[in-house]
């Protein structure tokens, strides 16, 4: 079987970093996002500057303020964080077809068959330049190791765990780093004298399976760096697009129309490949002087047929955009996408996001 390439991206101090980005005066300051200490609020997350004082997520704001008297509290702006989350997913879309968001600020990407390291670096760089935020990126051959890797050098980390390195990486780690081990399981393992992954690997496996059942089996696999869970493609993209910056600016309508036709074919193929259909076609034109124009048409029906996409797009180029200047970039995008199982939009279940044990 071909070796998988999995990337795990986890944003650093997500809500707090967004607040620092949006309010530059908060940069490098200890801040907490959450409820006011006067109103018995709770900390959702804290900037790394605040963590140095021991401020943590889920801590009473009052306690946080005691630990760090200069702590600045910012209210939660969920809408804003969701907006950033969507933008991050749009970056991921440029690199992976198979994306599994785990929460508002982390996701797995299956990039098997591609250059995972290059992709990981590009994603990290784009999150920095386009959104002004830092992410920690982990790359390995399965989900568990990729997540472990992203956590390893947090914040702003970039860690690759190769097949050869996996064992050396795992053995010295405390058992709480195993997927699914929260305080309760950690305690039970301790009773058996198991503190580190090394202890678990060396323990009598039958006893572990007797005691923990199916979970014990899973723990032993994780402890050996084995994890065959697939990245579940849960992300529903809202658009698919193709665009090109031409080598030389173009003023020949035939070339633009030809490019439009080629793009329409590619987009129809990409829709059909995933069993999707779209209703809206958008054309983006950037002229030689960098002026940028977009036009959209919503068709009467959902389609995955290239001629229909092409007809809409070429109609907009010929009749709805004044082509008096040379064209530097042309892009065609389809949106308003219908999924085969008639999607309910993937709403972020904010409460459900943090229930995973052993993070
Ligand atoms: P995390 O990824 O757990 O934490 P983080 O991004 O703030 O910090 P880091 O990953 O660098 O350790 O959670 C993502 C966001 O989810 C976090 O910014 C705020 C929110 N959150 C809560 O609202 N309550 C919580 O108890 C936790 C853990 C997170
Ligand atoms: Ca995070």
Coordinates of C-alpha atoms and ligand atoms in Angstrom, one line a residue:
X1 CA 0.0 0.0 0.0
X2 CA 1.2 3.5 -0.9
X3 CA 2.4 5.4 2.2
X4 CA 0.0 8.1 3.1
X5 CA 1.0 11.8 3.6
X6 CA -1.1 13.5 6.2
X7 CA -0.9 17.2 7.3
X8 CA -2.3 18.5 10.5
X9 CA -2.7 22.2 10.9
X10 CA -3.5 23.8 14.2
X11 CA -3.7 27.5 14.7
X12 CA -1.8 29.0 17.6
X13 CA -3.9 30.6 20.4
X14 CA -6.6 31.0 17.8
X15 CA -9.1 33.5 19.3
X16 CA -6.4 35.4 21.1
X17 CA -4.2 35.7 18.0
X18 CA -7.1 37.1 16.0
X19 CA -7.8 39.7 18.7
X20 CA -4.1 40.7 18.7
X21 CA -4.1 40.9 14.9
X22 CA -7.3 43.0 14.8
X23 CA -6.2 45.2 17.7
X24 CA -2.4 45.8 17.1
X25 CA -2.1 47.5 20.5
X26 CA -2.6 44.1 22.1
X27 CA 0.4 42.5 20.3
X28 CA 2.9 40.9 22.6
X29 CA 0.6 41.5 25.5
X30 CA -0.9 38.9 27.8
X31 CA -4.5 38.7 26.8
X32 CA -7.4 36.3 27.5
X33 CA -10.5 35.9 25.4
X34 CA -13.5 35.0 27.4
X35 CA -15.9 36.2 30.1
X36 CA -15.3 39.1 32.3
X37 CA -13.8 38.3 35.8
X38 CA -16.4 40.5 37.4
X39 CA -19.1 38.4 35.9
X40 CA -17.7 35.0 36.8
X41 CA -16.5 34.5 33.3
X42 CA -14.3 31.7 32.0
X43 CA -11.2 32.0 29.8
X44 CA -11.7 30.5 26.3
X45 CA -8.0 30.9 25.4
X46 CA -5.1 33.0 26.3
X47 CA -2.2 34.5 24.3
X48 CA 1.2 32.8 24.7
X49 CA 2.3 35.8 26.7
X50 CA -0.5 35.1 29.2
X51 CA 0.2 31.4 29.3
X52 CA 3.6 32.2 30.8
X53 CA 1.7 33.2 33.9
X54 CA -0.2 29.9 34.0
X55 CA -3.4 31.3 32.4
X56 CA -5.2 28.5 30.6
X57 CA -8.4 27.7 28.7
X58 CA -11.4 26.8 30.8
X59 CA -9.9 28.6 33.8
X60 CA -12.1 31.0 35.8
X61 CA -11.3 34.5 34.6
X62 CA -11.0 35.6 38.2
X63 CA -8.2 33.1 38.8
X64 CA -6.6 34.1 35.5
X65 CA -6.5 37.7 36.6
X66 CA -4.9 36.7 39.9
X67 CA -2.2 34.8 38.2
X68 CA -1.6 37.6 35.7
X69 CA -2.6 41.0 37.1
X70 CA -1.9 42.8 33.7
X71 CA -4.1 40.4 31.8
X72 CA -6.3 42.1 29.3
X73 CA -9.7 40.5 28.7
X74 CA -11.4 40.6 25.3
X75 CA -14.9 39.4 24.7
X76 CA -15.6 36.5 22.4
X77 CA -16.4 37.4 18.8
X78 CA -17.4 34.1 17.4
X79 CA -18.6 35.4 14.0
X80 CA -15.1 36.8 13.4
X81 CA -13.4 33.6 14.3
X82 CA -15.7 31.6 12.1
X83 CA -14.9 34.0 9.2
X84 CA -11.1 33.4 9.7
X85 CA -11.8 29.7 10.0
X86 CA -13.5 29.8 6.6
X87 CA -10.5 31.6 5.1
X88 CA -8.1 29.1 6.4
X89 CA -10.2 26.3 4.8
X90 CA -10.1 28.1 1.5
X91 CA -6.3 28.1 1.6
X92 CA -6.5 24.3 2.3
X93 CA -8.7 23.8 -0.7
X94 CA -5.9 24.9 -2.9
X95 CA -3.8 22.0 -1.8
X96 CA -6.1 19.0 -0.8
X97 CA -9.3 17.5 -2.0
X98 CA -9.7 15.6 1.2
X99 CA -10.0 17.9 4.2
X100 CA -11.3 16.9 7.7
X101 CA -11.8 19.9 10.0
X102 CA -11.5 18.8 13.6
X103 CA -12.6 22.0 15.2
X104 CA -12.8 25.7 14.3
X105 CA -9.0 26.0 14.1
X106 CA -7.6 22.6 13.1
X107 CA -7.8 20.2 10.3
X108 CA -6.3 17.2 8.7
X109 CA -5.4 17.2 5.0
X110 CA -4.7 14.1 3.0
X111 CA -2.0 15.0 0.5
X112 CA -0.9 11.5 -0.4
X113 CA 1.0 11.4 -3.6
X114 CA 2.0 15.0 -3.4
X115 CA 5.0 16.9 -1.8
X116 CA 3.6 17.2 1.7
X117 CA 6.5 19.2 3.0
X118 CA 6.3 21.8 0.3
X119 CA 2.5 22.0 0.8
X120 CA 2.9 22.3 4.6
X121 CA 5.3 25.1 4.2
X122 CA 3.2 27.0 1.7
X123 CA 0.1 26.7 3.9
X124 CA 1.9 28.0 6.9
X125 CA 3.4 30.9 4.9
X126 CA 0.0 31.8 3.3
X127 CA -1.7 31.8 6.7
X128 CA 1.0 34.2 7.8
X129 CA 0.9 36.6 4.9
X130 CA -2.8 36.5 4.0
X131 CA -4.3 36.3 7.5
X132 CA -1.4 37.6 9.7
X133 CA -1.7 34.6 12.0
X134 CA 0.6 31.7 12.8
X135 CA -0.2 28.0 12.6
X136 CA 1.6 24.9 13.7
X137 CA 2.0 22.3 11.1
X138 CA 2.6 18.6 11.5
X139 CA 3.3 16.1 8.7
X140 CA 3.5 12.4 8.9
X141 CA 2.1 9.1 7.6
X142 CA -1.1 9.0 9.6
X143 CA -3.5 11.2 11.5
X144 CA -2.2 10.5 15.0
X145 CA 1.5 11.1 14.2
X146 CA 0.6 14.3 12.2
X147 CA -1.3 15.7 15.1
X148 CA 1.4 14.8 17.5
X149 CA 3.9 16.6 15.1
X150 CA 1.9 19.8 14.9
X151 CA 1.8 19.9 18.7
X152 CA 5.5 19.2 19.1
X153 CA 7.0 22.7 18.5
X154 CA 3.9 24.8 19.2
X155 CA 3.6 27.8 18.6
X156 CA 4.6 28.5 15.1
X157 CA 5.9 25.0 14.7
X158 CA 6.7 22.9 11.7
X159 CA 7.5 19.3 12.4
X160 CA 7.8 16.2 10.2
X161 CA 7.8 12.7 11.7
X162 CA 9.2 10.2 9.3
X163 CA 8.4 6.5 9.5
X164 CA 11.9 5.9 10.9
X165 CA 11.6 8.6 13.5
X166 CA 8.2 7.6 14.8
X167 CA 9.3 5.2 17.4
X168 CA 12.0 7.5 18.9
X169 CA 9.4 10.2 19.0
X170 CA 6.8 8.3 20.7
X171 CA 8.6 6.2 23.4
X172 CA 9.6 9.1 25.7
X173 CA 6.2 10.9 25.6
X174 CA 3.9 10.7 28.6
X175 CA 0.8 8.5 28.0
X176 CA -1.5 11.5 28.0
X177 CA -0.2 12.3 24.5
X178 CA -1.9 9.1 23.2
X179 CA -5.1 9.9 21.3
X180 CA -8.1 9.4 23.5
X181 CA -6.2 9.5 26.8
X182 CA -7.7 12.0 29.2
X183 CA -7.2 12.4 32.9
X184 CA -9.3 9.3 33.7
X185 CA -7.4 6.9 31.5
X186 CA -4.1 8.4 32.4
X187 CA -4.9 7.7 36.0
X188 CA -5.8 4.1 35.3
X189 CA -2.6 3.6 33.4
X190 CA -0.6 5.1 36.2
X191 CA -2.1 2.5 38.6
X192 CA -0.4 -0.1 36.4
X193 CA 2.9 1.8 36.6
X194 CA 2.5 3.1 33.1
X195 CA 3.6 6.7 32.8
X196 CA 5.3 6.9 29.4
X197 CA 4.5 5.4 26.0
X198 CA 7.6 3.3 26.5
X199 CA 6.0 1.7 29.6
X200 CA 2.9 0.8 27.7
X201 CA 4.7 -0.7 24.7
X202 CA 6.7 -2.9 27.1
X203 CA 3.7 -3.9 29.2
X204 CA 2.0 -7.3 28.8
X205 CA -0.4 -6.5 26.0
X206 CA -3.0 -9.1 27.1
X207 CA -3.4 -7.3 30.4
X208 CA -3.9 -4.0 28.6
X209 CA -6.6 -5.5 26.3
X210 CA -8.3 -7.3 29.2
X211 CA -8.5 -4.2 31.2
X212 CA -9.3 -1.6 28.5
X213 CA -11.0 -3.7 25.9
X214 CA -11.2 -2.1 22.4
X215 CA -9.7 1.1 23.7
X216 CA -6.7 -0.9 25.0
X217 CA -6.1 -2.2 21.5
X218 CA -6.3 1.3 20.0
X219 CA -3.9 2.6 22.6
X220 CA -1.4 0.0 21.8
X221 CA -1.6 0.8 18.1
X222 CA -1.1 4.5 18.7
X223 CA 1.8 3.7 21.1
X224 CA 3.5 2.0 18.1
X225 CA 2.7 4.8 15.8
X226 CA 0.0 2.8 14.0
X227 CA -3.2 4.5 12.9
X228 CA -5.2 3.5 9.9
X229 CA -8.1 5.9 10.2
X230 CA -8.8 7.7 7.0
X231 CA -9.0 11.5 6.7
X232 CA -12.7 11.9 6.4
X233 CA -13.6 14.4 3.7
X234 CA -16.0 16.4 5.7
X235 CA -15.3 19.8 4.3
X236 CA -17.9 21.1 1.9
X237 CA -16.3 23.6 -0.3
X238 CA -18.4 26.5 -1.5
X239 CA -16.7 27.1 -4.8
X240 CA -14.2 25.6 -7.3
X241 CA -12.2 27.8 -9.5
X242 CA -9.3 28.0 -12.0
X243 CA -7.4 31.1 -12.8
X244 CA -4.3 32.0 -14.7
X245 CA -2.0 35.0 -14.9
X246 CA -0.9 35.1 -18.5
X247 CA 2.8 35.4 -19.4
X248 CA 2.1 38.4 -21.5
X249 CA -1.1 40.5 -21.3
X250 CA -3.7 39.4 -23.8
X251 CA -6.0 41.5 -26.0
X252 CA -7.1 38.7 -28.3
X253 CA -10.6 37.7 -27.5
X254 CA -10.2 34.4 -29.2
X255 CA -7.5 33.4 -26.8
X256 CA -9.6 34.5 -23.8
X257 CA -12.6 32.5 -25.1
X258 CA -10.4 29.5 -25.7
X259 CA -9.0 29.7 -22.2
X260 CA -12.6 30.0 -20.9
X261 CA -13.6 26.8 -22.7
X262 CA -10.6 24.9 -21.3
X263 CA -11.3 26.1 -17.8
X264 CA -15.0 25.2 -18.1
X265 CA -14.0 21.6 -19.1
X266 CA -11.7 21.4 -16.1
X267 CA -14.3 22.7 -13.7
X268 CA -17.0 20.4 -15.1
X269 CA -14.6 17.5 -14.7
X270 CA -13.8 18.5 -11.1
X271 CA -17.5 18.8 -10.2
X272 CA -18.4 15.5 -11.8
X273 CA -15.4 13.7 -10.2
X274 CA -17.0 14.5 -6.8
X275 CA -20.6 14.1 -7.8
X276 CA -21.3 17.8 -7.4
X277 CA -23.2 20.3 -9.4
X278 CA -23.1 24.1 -9.4
X279 CA -25.4 26.9 -10.3
X280 CA -23.4 30.1 -10.3
X281 CA -20.5 30.9 -12.6
X282 CA -18.2 33.8 -11.8
X283 CA -15.7 35.4 -14.2
X284 CA -12.8 37.4 -12.8
X285 CA -10.7 39.6 -15.1
X286 CA -7.6 41.5 -14.0
X287 CA -6.5 44.1 -16.5
X288 CA -2.9 45.2 -17.3
X289 CA -3.3 48.2 -14.9
X290 CA -4.4 45.7 -12.2
X291 CA -8.0 46.8 -12.2
X292 CA -10.0 43.8 -11.3
X293 CA -13.6 43.0 -12.3
X294 CA -15.9 40.1 -11.4
X295 CA -19.2 39.2 -12.9
X296 CA -21.5 36.4 -11.9
X297 CA -24.4 34.6 -13.4
X298 CA -26.7 32.2 -11.7
X299 CA -28.1 29.6 -14.0
X300 CA -31.7 28.2 -13.9
X301 CA -30.4 24.7 -13.0
X302 CA -27.6 23.1 -11.2
X303 CA -25.1 21.7 -13.7
X304 CA -21.9 19.7 -14.2
X305 CA -22.0 20.1 -18.0
X306 CA -19.1 22.0 -19.4
X307 CA -21.0 23.6 -22.3
X308 CA -23.4 25.2 -19.8
X309 CA -20.5 26.6 -17.7
X310 CA -18.7 27.7 -20.8
X311 CA -21.8 29.5 -22.2
X312 CA -22.4 31.5 -19.1
X313 CA -18.7 32.4 -18.7
X314 CA -18.1 33.3 -22.3
X315 CA -21.3 35.4 -22.4
X316 CA -20.1 37.4 -19.4
X317 CA -16.7 38.0 -21.0
X318 CA -18.2 39.1 -24.4
X319 CA -21.2 41.1 -23.2
X320 CA -20.8 42.1 -19.6
X321 CA -17.2 43.2 -19.3
X322 CA -15.8 46.1 -21.2
X323 CA -12.6 44.7 -22.7
X324 CA -10.8 47.9 -23.6
X325 CA -7.6 47.0 -21.9
X326 CA -5.3 44.1 -22.1
X327 CA -6.0 41.2 -19.8
X328 CA -3.4 40.1 -17.3
X329 CA -5.4 37.4 -15.4
X330 CA -8.5 35.4 -16.2
X331 CA -10.4 33.2 -13.7
X332 CA -13.5 31.2 -13.9
X333 CA -15.2 29.9 -10.8
X334 CA -18.3 27.9 -10.1
X335 CA -20.2 28.2 -6.8
X336 CA -23.6 27.6 -5.2
X337 CA -22.7 24.0 -5.1
X338 CA -25.1 21.2 -4.5
X339 CA -23.8 18.0 -2.9
X340 CA -25.2 14.6 -3.8
X341 CA -26.7 14.0 -0.4
X342 CA -28.4 17.4 -0.3
X343 CA -26.2 19.0 2.3
X344 CA -27.1 20.6 5.5
X345 CA -24.4 23.2 5.8
X346 CA -21.6 22.0 8.0
X347 CA -22.3 24.2 11.0
X348 CA -19.7 24.4 13.6
X349 CA -21.1 22.8 16.7
X350 CA -19.3 25.1 19.0
X351 CA -20.0 23.0 22.1
X352 CA -19.1 19.8 20.5
X353 CA -15.8 21.1 19.3
X354 CA -13.8 20.7 22.5
X355 CA -15.0 17.4 23.8
X356 CA -12.2 15.4 22.4
X357 CA -10.1 14.0 25.2
X358 CA -6.4 13.8 25.2
X359 CA -5.7 16.9 23.1
Ligands
LIG1 P1 -7.2 25.1 20.9 O1 -6.7 24.7 19.6 O2 -7.4 24.1 21.9 O3 -6.3 26.2 21.6 P2 -5.7 27.5 21.0 O4 -5.7 27.6 19.5 O5 -6.2 28.7 21.7 O6 -4.2 27.4 21.4 P3 -3.0 26.4 20.9 O7 -3.6 25.5 19.9 O8 -1.9 27.3 20.4 O9 -2.6 25.6 22.1 O10 -8.6 25.8 20.7 C1 -9.0 26.6 19.6 C2 -9.9 27.7 20.0 O11 -11.1 27.2 20.6 C3 -9.3 28.6 21.1 O12 -8.6 29.7 20.6 C4 -10.6 29.1 21.8 C5 -11.5 27.9 21.7 N1 -11.7 27.1 22.9 C6 -12.7 27.4 23.8 O13 -13.5 28.3 23.5 N2 -12.8 26.7 25.0 C7 -11.9 25.8 25.3 O14 -12.0 25.2 26.4 C8 -10.8 25.5 24.4 C9 -9.8 24.4 24.7 C10 -10.7 26.2 23.2
LIG2 CA1 -5.2 25.8 18.2

